[in-house]
Amino acid sequence: MEYETLILEKEGGVCTITLNRPDRLNAINYQLTEDLVNVLDEIEEDPEARTVILTGAGCGFCAGADIKDMADPNAKRLPIGQRYGFFNKLENIGKPVIAAINGPCNGGGLELALCCDFRIASEEANFGLGEVKLGIMQNHLL
């Protein structure tokens, strides 16, 4: 299956999911959340899939929510109750998930990494929850 905002590669039981919005540091928007849910469903149903690697295209893992997209009144949005379903799906997929963190990993991107069973970070990786400075707590961390 083809996905608009990520790449799925399968080799010898290893499924590599690459978040593929490098121009936005792989920031999370509606399409990415939809693609993540669908790809995780595909992997979960694949009897040959034994493990998952999650990484980001370009120089970043995931910058968190796409703020530019959030500011667009015409952008497609998930209902509040469904916005964080992909975090739960990632945590409960039933296969070991490794986050290969190759650069900035902030906000929702950090939450995404924390949902994985293992995290491996490159020397270029950095982590942050900028929302805390604004008095905002990440929903999935509650």
PDB file of C-alpha atoms in Angstrom:
ATOM      1  CA  MET A   1       0.000   0.000   0.000  1.00  0.00           C
ATOM      2  CA  GLU A   2       1.216   3.536  -0.782  1.00  0.00           C
ATOM      3  CA  TYR A   3       1.131   6.323   1.798  1.00  0.00           C
ATOM      4  CA  GLU A   4       1.227  10.067   1.224  1.00  0.00           C
ATOM      5  CA  THR A   5       3.323  11.082   4.242  1.00  0.00           C
ATOM      6  CA  LEU A   6       5.426   8.036   5.040  1.00  0.00           C
ATOM      7  CA  ILE A   7       7.380   5.225   3.454  1.00  0.00           C
ATOM      8  CA  LEU A   8       7.014   1.586   4.487  1.00  0.00           C
ATOM      9  CA  GLU A   9       9.844  -0.811   3.665  1.00  0.00           C
ATOM     10  CA  LYS A  10       9.710  -4.510   4.562  1.00  0.00           C
ATOM     11  CA  GLU A  11      12.771  -6.726   4.610  1.00  0.00           C
ATOM     12  CA  GLY A  12      13.181 -10.042   6.404  1.00  0.00           C
ATOM     13  CA  GLY A  13      10.485  -9.414   8.998  1.00  0.00           C
ATOM     14  CA  VAL A  14      11.690  -5.869   9.730  1.00  0.00           C
ATOM     15  CA  CYS A  15       9.231  -3.107   8.831  1.00  0.00           C
ATOM     16  CA  THR A  16      10.797   0.338   8.567  1.00  0.00           C
ATOM     17  CA  ILE A  17       8.395   3.271   8.713  1.00  0.00           C
ATOM     18  CA  THR A  18       9.953   6.547   7.580  1.00  0.00           C
ATOM     19  CA  LEU A  19       7.994   9.707   8.351  1.00  0.00           C
ATOM     20  CA  ASN A  20       8.282  11.510   5.024  1.00  0.00           C
ATOM     21  CA  ARG A  21       7.625  15.229   5.402  1.00  0.00           C
ATOM     22  CA  PRO A  22      11.255  16.401   5.536  1.00  0.00           C
ATOM     23  CA  ASP A  23      10.358  19.938   4.416  1.00  0.00           C
ATOM     24  CA  ARG A  24       8.380  20.277   7.706  1.00  0.00           C
ATOM     25  CA  LEU A  25      10.818  18.222   9.850  1.00  0.00           C
ATOM     26  CA  ASN A  26       8.258  15.401   9.628  1.00  0.00           C
ATOM     27  CA  ALA A  27       5.732  17.409  11.642  1.00  0.00           C
ATOM     28  CA  ILE A  28       2.452  15.673  12.430  1.00  0.00           C
ATOM     29  CA  ASN A  29      -0.602  16.761  10.448  1.00  0.00           C
ATOM     30  CA  TYR A  30      -3.952  15.115   9.694  1.00  0.00           C
ATOM     31  CA  GLN A  31      -2.614  13.050   6.794  1.00  0.00           C
ATOM     32  CA  LEU A  32       0.356  11.769   8.781  1.00  0.00           C
ATOM     33  CA  THR A  33      -1.883  10.627  11.643  1.00  0.00           C
ATOM     34  CA  GLU A  34      -4.170   8.849   9.184  1.00  0.00           C
ATOM     35  CA  ASP A  35      -1.226   7.230   7.389  1.00  0.00           C
ATOM     36  CA  LEU A  36       0.328   6.098  10.691  1.00  0.00           C
ATOM     37  CA  VAL A  37      -2.882   4.401  11.819  1.00  0.00           C
ATOM     38  CA  ASN A  38      -3.213   2.659   8.441  1.00  0.00           C
ATOM     39  CA  VAL A  39       0.412   1.513   8.242  1.00  0.00           C
ATOM     40  CA  LEU A  40       0.312   0.205  11.812  1.00  0.00           C
ATOM     41  CA  ASP A  41      -2.864  -1.737  10.949  1.00  0.00           C
ATOM     42  CA  GLU A  42      -1.089  -3.178   7.907  1.00  0.00           C
ATOM     43  CA  ILE A  43       1.937  -4.231   9.976  1.00  0.00           C
ATOM     44  CA  GLU A  44      -0.187  -5.639  12.783  1.00  0.00           C
ATOM     45  CA  GLU A  45      -2.032  -7.883  10.314  1.00  0.00           C
ATOM     46  CA  ASP A  46       1.171  -9.049   8.576  1.00  0.00           C
ATOM     47  CA  PRO A  47       2.207 -12.442  10.021  1.00  0.00           C
ATOM     48  CA  GLU A  48       5.727 -12.038   8.591  1.00  0.00           C
ATOM     49  CA  ALA A  49       6.335  -8.692  10.337  1.00  0.00           C
ATOM     50  CA  ARG A  50       8.409  -9.265  13.469  1.00  0.00           C
ATOM     51  CA  THR A  51       9.658  -5.810  14.414  1.00  0.00           C
ATOM     52  CA  VAL A  52       9.169  -2.147  13.490  1.00  0.00           C
ATOM     53  CA  ILE A  53      11.700   0.653  13.082  1.00  0.00           C
ATOM     54  CA  LEU A  54      10.312   4.201  13.110  1.00  0.00           C
ATOM     55  CA  THR A  55      12.489   7.021  11.772  1.00  0.00           C
ATOM     56  CA  GLY A  56      12.258  10.344   9.959  1.00  0.00           C
ATOM     57  CA  ALA A  57      13.283  11.410   6.459  1.00  0.00           C
ATOM     58  CA  GLY A  58      15.840  14.170   6.076  1.00  0.00           C
ATOM     59  CA  CYS A  59      17.572  15.716   9.070  1.00  0.00           C
ATOM     60  CA  GLY A  60      14.833  15.268  11.675  1.00  0.00           C
ATOM     61  CA  PHE A  61      12.853  12.566  13.438  1.00  0.00           C
ATOM     62  CA  CYS A  62       9.665  14.550  14.126  1.00  0.00           C
ATOM     63  CA  ALA A  63       9.149  18.186  15.112  1.00  0.00           C
ATOM     64  CA  GLY A  64       5.773  17.459  16.733  1.00  0.00           C
ATOM     65  CA  ALA A  65       2.496  18.985  15.613  1.00  0.00           C
ATOM     66  CA  ASP A  66       2.547  20.981  12.394  1.00  0.00           C
ATOM     67  CA  ILE A  67       1.826  24.436  13.818  1.00  0.00           C
ATOM     68  CA  LYS A  68       1.449  25.935  10.330  1.00  0.00           C
ATOM     69  CA  ASP A  69      -1.218  23.343   9.575  1.00  0.00           C
ATOM     70  CA  MET A  70      -2.940  24.034  12.909  1.00  0.00           C
ATOM     71  CA  ALA A  71      -3.142  27.741  12.039  1.00  0.00           C
ATOM     72  CA  ASP A  72      -4.898  27.000   8.737  1.00  0.00           C
ATOM     73  CA  PRO A  73      -8.683  27.243   9.323  1.00  0.00           C
ATOM     74  CA  ASN A  74      -9.268  25.108   6.207  1.00  0.00           C
ATOM     75  CA  ALA A  75      -6.989  22.232   7.247  1.00  0.00           C
ATOM     76  CA  LYS A  76      -8.630  18.867   7.770  1.00  0.00           C
ATOM     77  CA  ARG A  77      -8.732  17.838  11.449  1.00  0.00           C
ATOM     78  CA  LEU A  78      -9.541  14.723  13.396  1.00  0.00           C
ATOM     79  CA  PRO A  79     -12.193  14.892  16.113  1.00  0.00           C
ATOM     80  CA  ILE A  80     -10.625  15.472  19.550  1.00  0.00           C
ATOM     81  CA  GLY A  81     -11.219  11.881  20.656  1.00  0.00           C
ATOM     82  CA  GLN A  82      -9.332  10.469  17.642  1.00  0.00           C
ATOM     83  CA  ARG A  83      -6.354  12.828  17.538  1.00  0.00           C
ATOM     84  CA  TYR A  84      -4.083  10.672  19.630  1.00  0.00           C
ATOM     85  CA  GLY A  85      -5.246   7.199  18.601  1.00  0.00           C
ATOM     86  CA  PHE A  86      -2.049   6.537  16.669  1.00  0.00           C
ATOM     87  CA  PHE A  87      -0.036   6.855  19.907  1.00  0.00           C
ATOM     88  CA  ASN A  88      -2.124   4.094  21.511  1.00  0.00           C
ATOM     89  CA  LYS A  89      -1.911   1.972  18.371  1.00  0.00           C
ATOM     90  CA  LEU A  90       1.891   2.322  18.319  1.00  0.00           C
ATOM     91  CA  GLU A  91       2.161   1.373  21.999  1.00  0.00           C
ATOM     92  CA  ASN A  92      -0.062  -1.685  21.603  1.00  0.00           C
ATOM     93  CA  ILE A  93       0.957  -3.073  18.217  1.00  0.00           C
ATOM     94  CA  GLY A  94       2.237  -6.315  19.758  1.00  0.00           C
ATOM     95  CA  LYS A  95       5.607  -6.199  18.001  1.00  0.00           C
ATOM     96  CA  PRO A  96       8.791  -4.528  19.262  1.00  0.00           C
ATOM     97  CA  VAL A  97       9.084  -0.959  17.963  1.00  0.00           C
ATOM     98  CA  ILE A  98      12.422   0.866  17.749  1.00  0.00           C
ATOM     99  CA  ALA A  99      12.596   4.642  17.321  1.00  0.00           C
ATOM    100  CA  ALA A 100      15.680   5.551  15.261  1.00  0.00           C
ATOM    101  CA  ILE A 101      15.959   9.224  16.215  1.00  0.00           C
ATOM    102  CA  ASN A 102      18.051  11.044  13.638  1.00  0.00           C
ATOM    103  CA  GLY A 103      17.571  14.713  14.587  1.00  0.00           C
ATOM    104  CA  PRO A 104      15.047  17.001  16.284  1.00  0.00           C
ATOM    105  CA  CYS A 105      12.484  15.081  18.337  1.00  0.00           C
ATOM    106  CA  ASN A 106      10.126  17.580  19.918  1.00  0.00           C
ATOM    107  CA  GLY A 107       6.603  17.814  21.323  1.00  0.00           C
ATOM    108  CA  GLY A 108       4.421  15.177  19.703  1.00  0.00           C
ATOM    109  CA  GLY A 109       7.543  13.734  18.070  1.00  0.00           C
ATOM    110  CA  LEU A 110       8.960  13.043  21.526  1.00  0.00           C
ATOM    111  CA  GLU A 111       5.653  11.462  22.511  1.00  0.00           C
ATOM    112  CA  LEU A 112       5.882   9.304  19.396  1.00  0.00           C
ATOM    113  CA  ALA A 113       9.384   8.164  20.397  1.00  0.00           C
ATOM    114  CA  LEU A 114       8.234   7.463  23.962  1.00  0.00           C
ATOM    115  CA  CYS A 115       5.518   5.142  22.608  1.00  0.00           C
ATOM    116  CA  CYS A 116       8.237   2.932  21.114  1.00  0.00           C
ATOM    117  CA  ASP A 117       9.772   0.062  23.072  1.00  0.00           C
ATOM    118  CA  PHE A 118      13.356   1.152  22.360  1.00  0.00           C
ATOM    119  CA  ARG A 119      14.901   4.461  21.350  1.00  0.00           C
ATOM    120  CA  ILE A 120      18.254   4.856  19.602  1.00  0.00           C
ATOM    121  CA  ALA A 121      19.448   8.423  19.053  1.00  0.00           C
ATOM    122  CA  SER A 122      22.109   9.744  16.704  1.00  0.00           C
ATOM    123  CA  GLU A 123      24.555  12.409  17.861  1.00  0.00           C
ATOM    124  CA  GLU A 124      22.416  14.951  15.977  1.00  0.00           C
ATOM    125  CA  ALA A 125      19.291  14.103  17.989  1.00  0.00           C
ATOM    126  CA  ASN A 126      17.832  16.622  20.416  1.00  0.00           C
ATOM    127  CA  PHE A 127      14.711  16.428  22.519  1.00  0.00           C
ATOM    128  CA  GLY A 128      12.240  18.938  23.883  1.00  0.00           C
ATOM    129  CA  LEU A 129       8.749  19.712  25.083  1.00  0.00           C
ATOM    130  CA  GLY A 130       8.422  23.388  24.184  1.00  0.00           C
ATOM    131  CA  GLU A 131       4.754  23.339  25.153  1.00  0.00           C
ATOM    132  CA  VAL A 132       5.741  23.213  28.822  1.00  0.00           C
ATOM    133  CA  LYS A 133       7.041  26.796  28.568  1.00  0.00           C
ATOM    134  CA  LEU A 134       3.523  27.786  27.516  1.00  0.00           C
ATOM    135  CA  GLY A 135       1.876  25.889  30.372  1.00  0.00           C
ATOM    136  CA  ILE A 136       0.550  23.213  28.016  1.00  0.00           C
ATOM    137  CA  MET A 137       0.865  19.540  28.930  1.00  0.00           C
ATOM    138  CA  GLN A 138       1.137  16.944  26.207  1.00  0.00           C
ATOM    139  CA  ASN A 139      -2.159  15.037  26.122  1.00  0.00           C
ATOM    140  CA  HIS A 140      -0.671  11.612  25.616  1.00  0.00           C
ATOM    141  CA  LEU A 141       1.731  11.995  28.543  1.00  0.00           C
ATOM    142  CA  LEU A 142      -1.151  12.366  31.024  1.00  0.00           C
TER     143      LEU A 142
END
